[in-house]
Amino acid sequence: MQFKVGAKQTTKMLEQSKAIEVYVARDADPRMREKIVHLCERLSVPVKWIDTMQELGETCGIDVGAAMAALIPDEE
């Protein structure tokens, strides 16, 4: 599995039905969070909440914080 990090990439993966699960940082911009969570609910993709953007960045293996990320299969 791999991560696509950021709001644009996460949205793209959801729209292409590639996202298996979406990770969202609790301290991300509320408008961005609401938009992505609503899209996940509509598409029946599970959302996993992470406490901070820094923690989510570390989870994704990057050195900076991330507001959200989509988990996708490796073959993409």
Short mmCIF file of N, CA, C and O in Angstrom, two decimals:
data_model
loop_
_atom_site.label_atom_id
_atom_site.label_comp_id
_atom_site.label_asym_id
_atom_site.label_seq_id
_atom_site.Cartn_x
_atom_site.Cartn_y
_atom_site.Cartn_z
N MET A 1 0.84 -1.19 0.00
CA MET A 1 0.00 0.00 0.00
C MET A 1 0.88 1.25 0.00
O MET A 1 1.98 1.23 0.53
N GLN A 2 0.35 2.31 -0.55
CA GLN A 2 1.08 3.57 -0.54
C GLN A 2 0.11 4.72 -0.28
O GLN A 2 -1.10 4.55 -0.38
N PHE A 3 0.67 5.87 0.08
CA PHE A 3 -0.13 7.05 0.37
C PHE A 3 -0.03 8.07 -0.75
O PHE A 3 1.04 8.26 -1.33
N LYS A 4 -1.14 8.72 -1.02
CA LYS A 4 -1.16 9.92 -1.85
C LYS A 4 -1.51 11.03 -0.86
O LYS A 4 -2.57 11.02 -0.24
N VAL A 5 -0.58 11.97 -0.70
CA VAL A 5 -0.69 12.96 0.36
C VAL A 5 -1.19 14.31 -0.16
O VAL A 5 -0.80 14.75 -1.24
N GLY A 6 -2.05 14.96 0.62
CA GLY A 6 -2.55 16.29 0.29
C GLY A 6 -4.00 16.26 -0.14
O GLY A 6 -4.52 15.23 -0.56
N ALA A 7 -4.64 17.42 -0.03
CA ALA A 7 -6.06 17.52 -0.35
C ALA A 7 -6.36 17.21 -1.81
O ALA A 7 -7.29 16.48 -2.12
N LYS A 8 -5.55 17.75 -2.72
CA LYS A 8 -5.81 17.55 -4.15
C LYS A 8 -5.63 16.08 -4.54
O LYS A 8 -6.45 15.52 -5.25
N GLN A 9 -4.52 15.47 -4.07
CA GLN A 9 -4.26 14.07 -4.39
C GLN A 9 -5.32 13.16 -3.77
O GLN A 9 -5.77 12.20 -4.40
N THR A 10 -5.70 13.46 -2.52
CA THR A 10 -6.72 12.65 -1.84
C THR A 10 -8.04 12.72 -2.59
O THR A 10 -8.68 11.70 -2.84
N THR A 11 -8.44 13.94 -2.96
CA THR A 11 -9.69 14.12 -3.71
C THR A 11 -9.64 13.35 -5.03
O THR A 11 -10.59 12.67 -5.40
N LYS A 12 -8.51 13.45 -5.72
CA LYS A 12 -8.34 12.77 -7.01
C LYS A 12 -8.48 11.25 -6.85
O LYS A 12 -9.16 10.60 -7.64
N MET A 13 -7.84 10.70 -5.82
CA MET A 13 -7.92 9.25 -5.60
C MET A 13 -9.34 8.82 -5.25
O MET A 13 -9.80 7.76 -5.68
N LEU A 14 -10.06 9.64 -4.48
CA LEU A 14 -11.45 9.33 -4.15
C LEU A 14 -12.31 9.36 -5.42
O LEU A 14 -13.11 8.44 -5.66
N GLU A 15 -12.14 10.40 -6.22
CA GLU A 15 -12.94 10.53 -7.45
C GLU A 15 -12.66 9.40 -8.43
O GLU A 15 -13.53 9.02 -9.21
N GLN A 16 -11.44 8.87 -8.41
CA GLN A 16 -11.07 7.77 -9.31
C GLN A 16 -11.35 6.41 -8.68
O GLN A 16 -10.99 5.38 -9.25
N SER A 17 -11.96 6.40 -7.52
CA SER A 17 -12.30 5.17 -6.78
C SER A 17 -11.08 4.30 -6.48
O SER A 17 -11.16 3.08 -6.49
N LYS A 18 -9.95 4.94 -6.23
CA LYS A 18 -8.72 4.21 -5.91
C LYS A 18 -8.44 4.17 -4.42
O LYS A 18 -7.66 3.33 -3.96
N ALA A 19 -9.02 5.09 -3.66
CA ALA A 19 -8.73 5.18 -2.22
C ALA A 19 -9.41 4.04 -1.46
O ALA A 19 -10.60 3.80 -1.63
N ILE A 20 -8.63 3.35 -0.64
CA ILE A 20 -9.15 2.28 0.20
C ILE A 20 -9.59 2.86 1.55
O ILE A 20 -10.58 2.46 2.12
N GLU A 21 -8.80 3.81 2.03
CA GLU A 21 -9.05 4.47 3.31
C GLU A 21 -8.44 5.86 3.23
O GLU A 21 -7.45 6.07 2.53
N VAL A 22 -9.04 6.82 3.94
CA VAL A 22 -8.52 8.19 3.95
C VAL A 22 -8.15 8.56 5.37
O VAL A 22 -8.91 8.32 6.30
N TYR A 23 -6.97 9.14 5.53
CA TYR A 23 -6.49 9.61 6.83
C TYR A 23 -6.64 11.13 6.86
O TYR A 23 -6.24 11.81 5.92
N VAL A 24 -7.22 11.64 7.95
CA VAL A 24 -7.44 13.08 8.07
C VAL A 24 -6.89 13.55 9.42
O VAL A 24 -7.17 12.95 10.45
N ALA A 25 -6.13 14.65 9.39
CA ALA A 25 -5.59 15.22 10.62
C ALA A 25 -6.65 16.10 11.28
O ALA A 25 -7.31 16.89 10.61
N ARG A 26 -6.81 15.91 12.58
CA ARG A 26 -7.81 16.68 13.32
C ARG A 26 -7.53 18.18 13.31
O ARG A 26 -8.45 18.99 13.42
N ASP A 27 -6.26 18.57 13.19
CA ASP A 27 -5.92 20.00 13.21
C ASP A 27 -5.81 20.62 11.81
O ASP A 27 -5.32 21.73 11.65
N ALA A 28 -6.29 19.91 10.81
CA ALA A 28 -6.31 20.45 9.44
C ALA A 28 -7.41 21.50 9.33
O ALA A 28 -8.30 21.58 10.17
N ASP A 29 -7.36 22.29 8.27
CA ASP A 29 -8.37 23.32 8.02
C ASP A 29 -9.77 22.70 8.04
O ASP A 29 -10.03 21.74 7.31
N PRO A 30 -10.68 23.24 8.87
CA PRO A 30 -12.03 22.65 9.01
C PRO A 30 -12.79 22.53 7.69
O PRO A 30 -13.50 21.55 7.47
N ARG A 31 -12.66 23.50 6.80
CA ARG A 31 -13.39 23.44 5.53
C ARG A 31 -12.88 22.29 4.67
O ARG A 31 -13.67 21.59 4.03
N MET A 32 -11.55 22.10 4.65
CA MET A 32 -10.98 20.99 3.89
C MET A 32 -11.43 19.66 4.49
O MET A 32 -11.78 18.74 3.75
N ARG A 33 -11.38 19.57 5.82
CA ARG A 33 -11.79 18.32 6.49
C ARG A 33 -13.22 17.98 6.14
O ARG A 33 -13.52 16.84 5.78
N GLU A 34 -14.12 18.95 6.27
CA GLU A 34 -15.55 18.70 6.00
C GLU A 34 -15.76 18.22 4.56
O GLU A 34 -16.53 17.29 4.33
N LYS A 35 -15.08 18.86 3.62
CA LYS A 35 -15.24 18.50 2.21
C LYS A 35 -14.81 17.05 1.97
O LYS A 35 -15.53 16.27 1.34
N ILE A 36 -13.65 16.68 2.48
CA ILE A 36 -13.13 15.33 2.27
C ILE A 36 -13.98 14.29 3.01
O ILE A 36 -14.30 13.24 2.46
N VAL A 37 -14.35 14.57 4.26
CA VAL A 37 -15.15 13.63 5.04
C VAL A 37 -16.50 13.40 4.36
O VAL A 37 -16.97 12.27 4.26
N HIS A 38 -17.10 14.47 3.86
CA HIS A 38 -18.38 14.36 3.16
C HIS A 38 -18.22 13.48 1.91
O HIS A 38 -19.05 12.61 1.64
N LEU A 39 -17.14 13.69 1.16
CA LEU A 39 -16.89 12.90 -0.05
C LEU A 39 -16.68 11.43 0.31
O LEU A 39 -17.20 10.53 -0.35
N CYS A 40 -15.94 11.19 1.40
CA CYS A 40 -15.71 9.81 1.85
C CYS A 40 -17.02 9.13 2.24
O CYS A 40 -17.25 7.97 1.89
N GLU A 41 -17.88 9.86 2.95
CA GLU A 41 -19.17 9.30 3.36
C GLU A 41 -20.00 8.95 2.13
O GLU A 41 -20.62 7.89 2.06
N ARG A 42 -20.01 9.86 1.15
CA ARG A 42 -20.79 9.64 -0.07
C ARG A 42 -20.30 8.42 -0.85
O ARG A 42 -21.09 7.69 -1.45
N LEU A 43 -18.97 8.20 -0.82
CA LEU A 43 -18.38 7.10 -1.58
C LEU A 43 -18.15 5.84 -0.73
O LEU A 43 -17.58 4.87 -1.20
N SER A 44 -18.56 5.89 0.53
CA SER A 44 -18.40 4.77 1.47
C SER A 44 -16.94 4.36 1.66
O SER A 44 -16.61 3.18 1.70
N VAL A 45 -16.07 5.35 1.76
CA VAL A 45 -14.64 5.11 2.04
C VAL A 45 -14.40 5.44 3.51
O VAL A 45 -14.76 6.52 3.97
N PRO A 46 -13.82 4.49 4.27
CA PRO A 46 -13.60 4.75 5.70
C PRO A 46 -12.59 5.88 5.94
O PRO A 46 -11.64 6.05 5.18
N VAL A 47 -12.85 6.65 7.00
CA VAL A 47 -11.97 7.75 7.40
C VAL A 47 -11.29 7.37 8.71
O VAL A 47 -11.94 6.93 9.65
N LYS A 48 -9.98 7.55 8.75
CA LYS A 48 -9.22 7.31 9.98
C LYS A 48 -8.68 8.66 10.45
O LYS A 48 -8.03 9.37 9.69
N TRP A 49 -8.99 9.03 11.69
CA TRP A 49 -8.57 10.32 12.23
C TRP A 49 -7.21 10.22 12.88
O TRP A 49 -6.94 9.30 13.65
N ILE A 50 -6.34 11.17 12.58
CA ILE A 50 -5.01 11.28 13.18
C ILE A 50 -4.99 12.61 13.95
O ILE A 50 -5.52 13.61 13.47
N ASP A 51 -4.38 12.62 15.14
CA ASP A 51 -4.44 13.81 16.00
C ASP A 51 -3.86 15.07 15.37
O ASP A 51 -4.45 16.14 15.46
N THR A 52 -2.68 14.98 14.77
CA THR A 52 -2.05 16.19 14.23
C THR A 52 -1.55 15.97 12.80
O THR A 52 -1.31 14.84 12.38
N MET A 53 -1.36 17.10 12.11
CA MET A 53 -0.82 17.04 10.75
C MET A 53 0.60 16.49 10.77
O MET A 53 1.00 15.77 9.86
N GLN A 54 1.37 16.81 11.82
CA GLN A 54 2.73 16.30 11.93
C GLN A 54 2.74 14.77 12.04
O GLN A 54 3.51 14.10 11.37
N GLU A 55 1.85 14.24 12.89
CA GLU A 55 1.74 12.78 13.03
C GLU A 55 1.37 12.11 11.71
O GLU A 55 1.90 11.06 11.36
N LEU A 56 0.44 12.73 10.99
CA LEU A 56 0.01 12.16 9.71
C LEU A 56 1.15 12.17 8.71
O LEU A 56 1.36 11.20 7.98
N GLY A 57 1.94 13.25 8.70
CA GLY A 57 3.11 13.32 7.82
C GLY A 57 4.08 12.18 8.13
O GLY A 57 4.58 11.52 7.22
N GLU A 58 4.32 11.95 9.42
CA GLU A 58 5.21 10.86 9.83
C GLU A 58 4.64 9.50 9.42
O GLU A 58 5.38 8.63 8.96
N THR A 59 3.34 9.32 9.58
CA THR A 59 2.67 8.08 9.18
C THR A 59 2.89 7.81 7.69
O THR A 59 3.09 6.67 7.27
N CYS A 60 2.87 8.89 6.90
CA CYS A 60 3.02 8.77 5.45
C CYS A 60 4.48 8.70 5.02
O CYS A 60 4.78 8.54 3.84
N GLY A 61 5.40 8.85 5.98
CA GLY A 61 6.82 8.78 5.67
C GLY A 61 7.39 10.04 5.07
O GLY A 61 8.38 10.00 4.33
N ILE A 62 6.79 11.20 5.38
CA ILE A 62 7.34 12.47 4.89
C ILE A 62 7.75 13.33 6.08
O ILE A 62 7.31 13.11 7.21
N ASP A 63 8.64 14.31 5.81
CA ASP A 63 9.20 15.13 6.88
C ASP A 63 8.37 16.35 7.25
O ASP A 63 8.75 17.12 8.13
N VAL A 64 7.27 16.57 6.57
CA VAL A 64 6.41 17.72 6.87
C VAL A 64 5.01 17.24 7.24
O VAL A 64 4.67 16.08 7.01
N GLY A 65 4.22 18.13 7.79
CA GLY A 65 2.85 17.77 8.16
C GLY A 65 1.98 17.57 6.93
O GLY A 65 2.28 18.06 5.85
N ALA A 66 0.90 16.82 7.12
CA ALA A 66 -0.06 16.57 6.03
C ALA A 66 -1.46 16.69 6.58
O ALA A 66 -1.74 16.17 7.67
N ALA A 67 -2.33 17.37 5.87
CA ALA A 67 -3.72 17.52 6.32
C ALA A 67 -4.51 16.24 6.10
O ALA A 67 -5.34 15.86 6.92
N MET A 68 -4.22 15.57 4.98
CA MET A 68 -4.94 14.33 4.66
C MET A 68 -4.14 13.51 3.68
O MET A 68 -3.24 14.01 3.01
N ALA A 69 -4.48 12.22 3.63
CA ALA A 69 -3.80 11.31 2.70
C ALA A 69 -4.75 10.16 2.38
O ALA A 69 -5.56 9.76 3.20
N ALA A 70 -4.61 9.65 1.16
CA ALA A 70 -5.42 8.50 0.74
C ALA A 70 -4.51 7.27 0.68
O ALA A 70 -3.41 7.35 0.14
N LEU A 71 -4.98 6.18 1.22
CA LEU A 71 -4.27 4.90 1.14
C LEU A 71 -4.75 4.20 -0.12
O LEU A 71 -5.97 4.01 -0.30
N ILE A 72 -3.80 3.84 -0.99
CA ILE A 72 -4.17 3.19 -2.26
C ILE A 72 -3.33 1.93 -2.46
O ILE A 72 -2.27 1.80 -1.87
N PRO A 73 -3.79 1.01 -3.31
CA PRO A 73 -3.01 -0.20 -3.60
C PRO A 73 -1.69 0.15 -4.29
O PRO A 73 -1.59 1.16 -4.99
N ASP A 74 -0.69 -0.70 -4.10
CA ASP A 74 0.65 -0.44 -4.68
C ASP A 74 0.70 -0.37 -6.20
O ASP A 74 1.52 0.32 -6.75
N GLU A 75 -0.16 -1.09 -6.87
CA GLU A 75 -0.06 -1.15 -8.32
C GLU A 75 -0.43 0.15 -9.02
O GLU A 75 -0.30 0.28 -10.22
N GLU A 76 -0.89 1.15 -8.28
CA GLU A 76 -1.27 2.43 -8.91
C GLU A 76 -0.04 3.26 -9.26
O GLU A 76 0.82 3.47 -8.51
#
